[in-house]
């Protein structure tokens, strides 16, 4: 230290006291930028800082530390104070401690030996009961870039990775990257930790660990398999920065694991080119097209990322957009357009990146952004690079239909004060003109008008563009060439002069009078021209010499002589070459004969292309895409595999599938499967046997320790909203029952759970005698929130929803009857009160499996006494046909005036729509009534998977198939209304479908249990093909007729 | 990810640097300063610069450059978005984002930057979380701190950091519980010479100031949600609920925040509240020209148009202007050639007019293009798209909050071409 002091004195001796005074107030702005006298003033100041740090008072130390940090922030060196600072690392004062940490992280690398002094403090802090302290200790420890402590860091990371607190685990994920950059040899160990953390279910950890994965081992895609579905499901709840990282990782993952969804499109393209090929191949193609089925996991990713397009974070929006661009089927990519256009309102820098991405997209897919063309109109206040990007996009979007609008807009831009931008516009006009042949002439005329513009850049640019345009159709435009020749005197911009010279040479035969004159003019000024003009002059001379040697021989000689002694070797070379080529002498070789063919060969017109044409080789949204070169660390997006790798690698064994069952009276019972770390909750609607959308978990925390958690669930089929609130009783119940359930074996428990839950709900209904009501989305459902009773709650473990992984019980469940998808409220008159002498009866089909006999269809009859006297002994009398198997209700002894009662019947219709006739009797009277079921009521919905559906369908072809093509009502073209309409007509269950345009429904007849399969396939805008497969050859066409009627109407 | 951050003022001085990984020398900024020299305006500096060893991503905001140094591939928007968050955080903590403020609070800014990123990856960017870790300075607190020796640094882990709702802190208490919402709509439009609309759209923002105790769960519904073409939300809003029911259901952050932004894109539906009659012409001789601008109300839905302001970037060859305004006052800065006419409230009976002569520099040619006019205006108590809040319900807490909604329409990028 003493040597240091000495050196201070040596250099700082001349320092003035005034400056020292200034320096003691480090926050004053006066000294901020002044980098000069600082070296000297620092030394003096450092002395007193050292004293302050060594004092006993925390406040003095704190002041000193603040000044030191301010020095660091300004980028000044404070490393000499290291020993004094590091002593305070164990300080009790938390603010002081934090500042010391900040200092340590900055200078530990330079002062490795001294930094080791602090390590033990951190090691102690890693065991602290406070998670904040544990986390920050790990943060600082891992930020100290000292190779010696690698083993200590490794140990700390491993320990932290299994810490109780997700925050500490998150910190450990960050530490992994730091350790990796310090010592890449630790890779294998770190991958182990990453693997462990990837399994973590906390949303807090997910983003950080994926970041570590991307940095350390982006090629270890096998680590992702098991966590893929979890990551997809957690995604919405991960913090926004993590979302960006996870999405880009999943994009790469999906490109290696799924087959291309674009096959149909490329197939379509092929079929055009395959016009000359054999028909056989064509059909093959089509078969292939049909057979593409999107992997459910692929679909899961697309579905779960879509809501993030609404994120406020622009990076998230663009990363979802690139995911859709690279992964989604072509017809689905359109969803990203709106969101990207929205970002154009954001900051200038954001606009820049977004426009770049749009520029690349719009080259391949014009249609996507065309409706938003006007959003790319340029404002005079836009920055230059924004303007040129917008111009680029507008040019890409131009087509026959909108070109006139775009050109009119371009006319405004040409007049802009920003001349660089005006020049860009002229180039854009040129591109439009070559791409769209209809407007070439108009553009050319417009550009010629610009030649009389006062601004030279505009004129020069016009000349260059006109030159390119003329090349495409030179025949008609000799007058334009003449006009340009006249301009030659006035234009000074080299590129434009060169362009004119080239034009003269190329079309010299068209303007035989003028071309030699231009050559004469340029020969005069040859020595003072730019290189590019000189080269073109030599060219022009050579061409004229070949075509019109009489007039230009001398001129050419003169120019070639000048060129021979030019300073630029390019020009010298060119001159020498041309001379040998065209001037006949004894040495001129074989080439001389071909001079004319070489120089005056017809040249192909230039293709004016976007500069963004080749950018699609980079993944959109990446840095590499922006700078158009491969940035270090850029990970290539692989091509789709031809054959999808094994899908089952993503299956996750469900450990202890324990569920919380929360029964609601209304509207539907739901099974809640809760996942405790993090906030994923998957509900299953018991009636629909489908997973519900989990909407949210409200309230402070869904930590299990908390007494209250609230779930809002949305049924996928009926869109019922249910709000479930678990109360403290849930907790206690849970404790009790969890012990019971753990004894049950895996498979049987889930199976029995299913059936028991069903029967439970069945019983519930019986006792309450309330049929489940139809509920569409109604906020009023909230009124009933308090009505549910938690019955059996099991938790503390996770389950996965049925649709996110293939159900292992699919075979057993094939013919399993599920709840109705929809229960129509419509009731039919059984007995009018006038004919029934005061007794009125109405019936409806509750669509429940009949409790009395499975082959029966249950019918609900509501009896109302509208007379003024009580009716006694209401029962069912004779029935016909006599063999009619029917379960009657118990005799109602007495029905008071104005009272009504609902009873249920079971009728075996024997799978026919023949009416069931019977007599409804009171004490005095008998009324003949009949119930005629619609064909759709004779079914019971069943659940099956898509594969099973196809399998079953394959068994029922030919005679057993009836189909029809119909024109759909406009309102029915999306999945929701179709499911609803079909469910209204017939009691069928929805079969989850992988394709958006195909809807499948399945059921079986009540009586004989024959399977009925309905497929609605949307074809084009409004046509649809309905196919019904069933052995019941009578019921098939009847059902078809009903469905046609329902779907065709609004 | 993000390696280092430099704050640079417009004259090119680096006044703060922060490194999250190993130290990168300042000299890397030279590439940026070079590009800055080349650009005419600070806005024209390219946001992404490629240097041999590093990539520089910068934003220009509040007259400051935020320059970050990147070494490996990272989505550029990720960095840009973060840099804007830094600027917003400084604004949020100290009331404004400027060189002086940053210099005065150097240590605190540095500590905040330390907390926001860990190893270059964002750790805590939510203002609520940061404020629990490092309390924002107030006069009262600094007095208390000096007296008692306590600090601005929180010693517990912010609860927001751990929960899935990081935007809200626990244990919020207010004596007056209130929730106010501002629906602010901006009209972006381009009108051509004849006054016809070339392009118009409405951008809306629903800002909120929510001061409610406990953990309220709010539901905000609109009378006509179908109007909204495209929306983006604060992370607190539940997407699914919006998708299915078109209501905003959320647990709000504490204090001020932007709840949602939306976009109304129906070209013919956009009502343009004012019309502008203008003629700017230059004499062929090139000695000068005339300017005549009149602004009048058009579709204002019966409200008065306030704060009308016309800004014109005159051509560079203009020497001086000699104008008279029938209402309001105009200023002309000969340095920037910026003509600003502040009209104020628009009176339908007596239309404000600005006319007079422009004189050109001697010998300068007649300007090619007429300058375009930028219009600024404000209409209170009106959302020009017709959007209306239907109701606000609160669940989860017992008390009754005060509720209020305010509508404002403003001109966004409203340009009249001449």
XYZ file of C-alpha atoms in Angstrom, chain A residues 273-652:
380
model
C -46.156 -28.611 -61.817
C -47.160 -32.214 -61.936
C -49.481 -31.401 -64.752
C -47.407 -33.398 -67.171
C -46.750 -36.201 -64.786
C -48.823 -39.289 -64.514
C -52.140 -39.095 -62.805
C -51.060 -41.826 -60.500
C -48.575 -39.629 -58.805
C -51.103 -36.906 -58.420
C -53.487 -39.086 -56.490
C -50.612 -40.216 -54.395
C -49.959 -36.635 -53.585
C -53.500 -36.092 -52.592
C -53.481 -39.104 -50.390
C -50.502 -37.718 -48.658
C -52.238 -34.433 -48.294
C -55.187 -36.008 -46.633
C -53.171 -38.136 -44.320
C -51.411 -35.226 -42.628
C -52.522 -35.027 -39.064
C -51.028 -32.430 -36.847
C -49.369 -33.869 -33.813
C -51.501 -32.906 -30.792
C -48.359 -31.551 -29.148
C -47.712 -29.335 -32.116
C -51.251 -28.066 -31.853
C -50.837 -27.571 -28.107
C -47.902 -25.270 -28.698
C -49.756 -23.197 -31.262
C -52.817 -22.954 -29.083
C -50.960 -21.986 -25.935
C -48.851 -19.305 -27.561
C -51.669 -17.584 -29.396
C -52.991 -15.547 -26.445
C -49.508 -14.099 -25.988
C -49.995 -12.129 -29.179
C -51.910 -9.803 -26.908
C -48.946 -9.222 -24.646
C -47.836 -5.688 -23.908
C -44.247 -6.782 -24.332
C -43.306 -6.307 -27.953
C -40.562 -8.919 -27.763
C -43.128 -11.531 -26.741
C -45.470 -10.576 -29.567
C -42.753 -10.836 -32.173
C -41.492 -14.118 -30.794
C -44.991 -15.592 -31.017
C -45.270 -14.179 -34.517
C -42.063 -15.882 -35.594
C -43.244 -19.101 -33.979
C -46.414 -19.011 -36.060
C -44.454 -18.076 -39.134
C -42.090 -21.004 -38.744
C -44.467 -23.600 -37.327
C -48.096 -22.962 -38.101
C -49.970 -24.278 -41.129
C -50.014 -21.619 -43.822
C -53.645 -20.757 -43.387
C -53.203 -20.032 -39.693
C -50.314 -17.612 -39.955
C -52.738 -14.775 -40.640
C -53.519 -14.364 -36.940
C -50.214 -12.633 -36.318
C -50.811 -9.837 -38.819
C -52.946 -7.635 -36.644
C -50.618 -7.862 -33.690
C -47.583 -6.993 -35.743
C -49.339 -4.025 -37.274
C -50.253 -2.927 -33.766
C -46.582 -2.764 -32.822
C -46.039 -0.121 -35.474
C -47.472 2.318 -32.976
C -44.725 1.559 -30.536
C -41.315 3.198 -30.131
C -39.204 3.999 -33.154
C -36.716 1.211 -32.459
C -39.496 -1.327 -32.089
C -40.977 -0.181 -35.369
C -37.634 -0.675 -37.021
C -37.321 -4.309 -35.994
C -40.970 -5.123 -36.629
C -40.884 -3.541 -40.070
C -37.813 -5.552 -40.926
C -39.616 -8.724 -40.048
C -42.695 -7.674 -41.957
C -40.519 -6.851 -44.943
C -39.224 -10.408 -45.000
C -42.682 -11.878 -44.499
C -44.361 -9.704 -47.086
C -42.076 -10.963 -49.822
C -43.291 -14.484 -49.330
C -46.851 -13.809 -48.332
C -48.228 -10.623 -49.811
C -51.772 -11.430 -48.847
C -51.007 -11.312 -45.144
C -50.344 -7.608 -44.927
C -52.202 -6.293 -47.916
C -55.341 -5.335 -45.982
C -53.133 -3.229 -43.714
C -51.317 -1.509 -46.536
C -52.242 1.927 -45.320
C -50.518 1.336 -42.006
C -47.264 1.423 -43.936
C -47.840 4.852 -45.392
C -44.925 7.113 -44.664
C -45.221 10.191 -42.490
C -42.919 13.124 -42.906
C -41.893 12.756 -39.271
C -40.664 9.161 -39.585
C -36.943 8.493 -39.213
C -35.043 7.750 -42.402
C -34.569 4.045 -41.821
C -38.255 3.655 -40.960
C -39.201 5.413 -44.171
C -37.103 3.174 -46.334
C -38.436 0.052 -44.639
C -42.017 1.176 -45.182
C -41.207 1.855 -48.800
C -39.759 -1.610 -49.081
C -42.918 -3.173 -47.694
C -45.246 -1.093 -49.848
C -43.287 -2.207 -52.890
C -43.570 -5.833 -51.875
C -47.289 -5.485 -51.324
C -47.966 -3.947 -54.716
C -50.085 -5.977 -57.071
C -52.373 -5.304 -60.011
C -55.258 -4.373 -57.782
C -53.610 -1.829 -55.526
C -50.835 -0.490 -57.688
C -52.684 2.681 -58.609
C -53.182 3.554 -54.934
C -49.569 2.838 -54.178
C -48.302 4.852 -57.103
C -50.403 7.803 -56.065
C -48.889 7.545 -52.617
C -45.409 7.314 -54.137
C -46.052 10.507 -56.058
C -46.371 12.314 -52.753
C -43.145 10.799 -51.494
C -41.183 11.793 -54.560
C -41.848 15.392 -53.660
C -40.505 14.895 -50.151
C -37.929 17.287 -48.778
C -35.881 14.304 -47.698
C -34.081 13.746 -50.982
C -32.585 10.438 -49.997
C -36.074 9.172 -49.353
C -37.303 10.583 -52.646
C -34.519 8.688 -54.407
C -35.585 5.530 -52.585
C -39.124 6.092 -53.792
C -37.938 6.307 -57.377
C -36.223 2.958 -57.001
C -39.413 1.559 -55.529
C -41.391 2.833 -58.507
C -38.889 1.093 -60.725
C -39.409 -2.162 -58.891
C -43.179 -1.860 -59.139
C -42.864 -1.153 -62.828
C -40.846 -4.276 -63.535
C -42.944 -6.508 -61.342
C -46.313 -5.386 -62.658
C -46.217 -5.131 -66.401
C -49.516 -3.255 -66.620
C -48.059 -0.140 -65.100
C -44.628 -0.174 -66.690
C -45.543 2.471 -69.207
C -47.241 4.708 -66.699
C -44.257 4.498 -64.388
C -41.857 5.194 -67.185
C -43.751 8.305 -68.176
C -43.854 9.438 -64.594
C -40.148 8.922 -64.232
C -39.434 10.825 -67.420
C -41.341 13.735 -65.964
C -39.073 13.585 -62.957
C -36.099 14.118 -65.241
C -37.027 17.776 -65.308
C -36.950 17.921 -61.534
C -34.794 20.594 -60.038
C -33.063 18.339 -57.558
C -30.125 16.519 -58.933
C -30.364 13.408 -56.757
C -33.920 12.878 -57.936
C -32.954 13.265 -61.576
C -29.937 11.033 -61.215
C -31.928 8.306 -59.506
C -34.587 8.556 -62.204
C -31.997 8.110 -64.894
C -30.653 4.992 -63.233
C -34.105 3.515 -62.813
C -35.208 4.440 -66.328
C -32.111 2.738 -67.649
C -33.121 -0.463 -65.914
C -36.685 -0.182 -67.154
C -35.698 0.499 -70.728
C -33.654 -2.622 -70.707
C -36.789 -4.649 -70.196
C -38.517 -3.220 -73.253
C -36.128 -1.140 -75.347
C -38.015 -1.261 -78.612
C -40.432 1.584 -78.251
C -38.503 4.134 -76.334
C -35.921 5.759 -78.535
C -37.394 9.179 -77.759
C -36.736 8.672 -74.072
C -33.177 7.722 -74.878
C -32.828 10.916 -76.874
C -34.237 12.914 -74.040
C -31.720 11.439 -71.696
C -28.907 12.212 -74.080
C -29.936 15.844 -73.873
C -29.807 15.666 -70.106
C -26.230 14.476 -70.174
C -24.854 18.001 -70.080
C -26.685 18.909 -66.923
C -26.266 15.863 -64.797
C -23.222 15.638 -62.599
C -24.013 12.537 -60.527
C -21.566 9.892 -61.758
C -23.950 6.952 -61.523
C -26.499 8.752 -63.674
C -23.900 9.818 -66.227
C -22.644 6.277 -66.432
C -26.184 5.024 -66.910
C -26.788 7.384 -69.814
C -23.535 6.380 -71.454
C -24.417 2.746 -71.104
C -27.829 3.354 -72.655
C -26.262 5.173 -75.578
C -23.874 2.335 -76.203
C -26.401 -0.414 -75.831
C -28.950 1.180 -78.124
C -26.584 3.131 -80.352
C -28.230 1.708 -83.409
C -31.504 3.228 -82.380
C -30.027 6.713 -81.974
C -27.295 6.732 -84.621
C -27.186 10.516 -84.803
C -26.856 11.282 -81.178
C -24.588 8.618 -79.783
C -21.374 9.809 -81.496
C -22.138 13.308 -80.300
C -22.427 12.167 -76.712
C -19.147 10.369 -77.076
C -17.609 13.544 -78.361
C -18.799 15.470 -75.353
C -17.580 12.959 -72.851
C -14.247 12.605 -74.581
C -13.671 16.247 -73.868
C -14.204 15.844 -70.152
C -12.812 12.331 -69.872
C -9.970 13.145 -67.569
C -12.149 14.824 -64.998
C -14.819 12.097 -64.860
C -15.281 9.581 -62.070
C -13.996 6.058 -62.607
C -17.404 4.575 -63.211
C -18.102 7.129 -65.939
C -14.711 6.495 -67.526
C -15.396 2.775 -67.733
C -18.701 3.369 -69.428
C -17.074 5.849 -71.789
C -14.633 3.184 -72.875
C -17.523 0.793 -73.377
C -19.473 3.317 -75.385
C -16.478 4.070 -77.541
C -15.927 0.394 -78.234
C -19.540 -0.214 -79.153
C -19.680 2.800 -81.430
C -16.462 1.780 -83.043
C -18.007 -1.542 -83.946
C -21.244 -0.112 -85.307
C -20.210 3.204 -86.701
C -16.469 3.178 -87.080
C -16.503 5.825 -89.779
C -17.547 8.610 -87.485
C -15.983 7.497 -84.272
C -12.682 5.919 -85.131
C -10.635 8.904 -84.097
C -12.657 9.570 -80.992
C -12.237 5.993 -79.901
C -8.530 6.114 -80.489
C -8.362 9.251 -78.401
C -10.296 7.790 -75.535
C -8.349 4.580 -75.573
C -5.163 6.552 -75.420
C -6.396 8.515 -72.471
C -7.532 5.375 -70.754
C -4.197 3.707 -71.287
C -2.526 6.172 -68.960
C -5.252 6.517 -66.414
C -4.377 6.326 -62.734
C -6.880 3.604 -62.063
C -5.662 0.139 -63.022
C -9.199 -1.043 -63.699
C -9.524 1.523 -66.426
C -6.090 0.743 -67.779
C -6.958 -2.943 -67.907
C -10.252 -2.321 -69.565
C -8.702 -0.060 -72.155
C -6.037 -2.579 -73.008
C -8.575 -5.327 -73.309
C -10.921 -3.312 -75.506
C -8.132 -2.196 -77.735
C -7.028 -5.767 -78.351
C -10.564 -6.816 -78.951
C -11.753 -4.236 -81.413
C -8.783 -2.688 -83.158
C -7.685 -5.044 -85.890
C -3.974 -5.661 -85.951
C -1.744 -8.584 -86.685
C -1.635 -9.759 -83.108
C -5.347 -9.728 -82.478
C -6.202 -13.304 -81.850
C -9.250 -15.342 -82.496
C -11.368 -13.215 -80.222
C -11.347 -10.199 -82.506
C -13.770 -11.936 -84.800
C -16.273 -12.181 -82.052
C -15.902 -8.649 -80.750
C -19.290 -7.630 -81.973
C -20.936 -10.656 -80.463
C -19.174 -10.108 -77.195
C -19.877 -6.445 -76.749
C -23.279 -6.177 -78.352
C -24.756 -9.406 -77.061
C -28.384 -9.081 -76.026
C -28.324 -8.727 -72.300
C -30.993 -9.997 -69.970
C -32.937 -7.308 -68.175
C -31.991 -6.842 -64.553
C -34.431 -8.216 -62.056
C -35.175 -5.594 -59.443
C -35.423 -7.498 -56.241
C -36.006 -6.650 -52.678
C -32.975 -6.494 -50.462
C -34.963 -8.580 -48.010
C -35.276 -11.460 -50.416
C -32.638 -13.633 -48.845
C -33.236 -12.758 -45.247
C -35.636 -15.633 -44.744
C -32.669 -17.911 -44.246
C -32.510 -16.542 -40.732
C -35.098 -17.156 -38.101
C -37.361 -14.139 -37.882
C -36.990 -11.854 -34.910
C -33.361 -12.753 -34.342
C -30.381 -10.475 -34.284
C -28.965 -12.327 -37.269
C -32.051 -11.476 -39.251
C -31.706 -7.829 -38.378
C -28.062 -7.481 -39.335
C -28.340 -10.011 -42.175
C -25.251 -11.915 -41.108
C -24.906 -14.795 -38.770
C -24.449 -13.461 -35.260
C -22.283 -15.483 -32.923
C -24.326 -17.995 -31.037
C -27.083 -18.073 -33.648
C -28.786 -21.435 -33.681
C -29.967 -22.639 -37.066
C -33.577 -23.569 -37.392
C -33.567 -27.089 -38.725
C -35.763 -28.283 -41.560
C -38.814 -30.320 -40.770
C -38.046 -33.998 -40.416
C -39.548 -36.158 -43.151
C -40.770 -38.617 -40.582
C -41.777 -37.483 -37.160
C -39.630 -38.857 -34.362
C -41.290 -40.965 -31.748
C -44.091 -39.008 -30.151
C -44.216 -41.081 -27.023
C -41.013 -39.531 -25.699
C -43.096 -36.622 -24.526
C -45.453 -38.781 -22.538
C -45.110 -38.208 -18.869
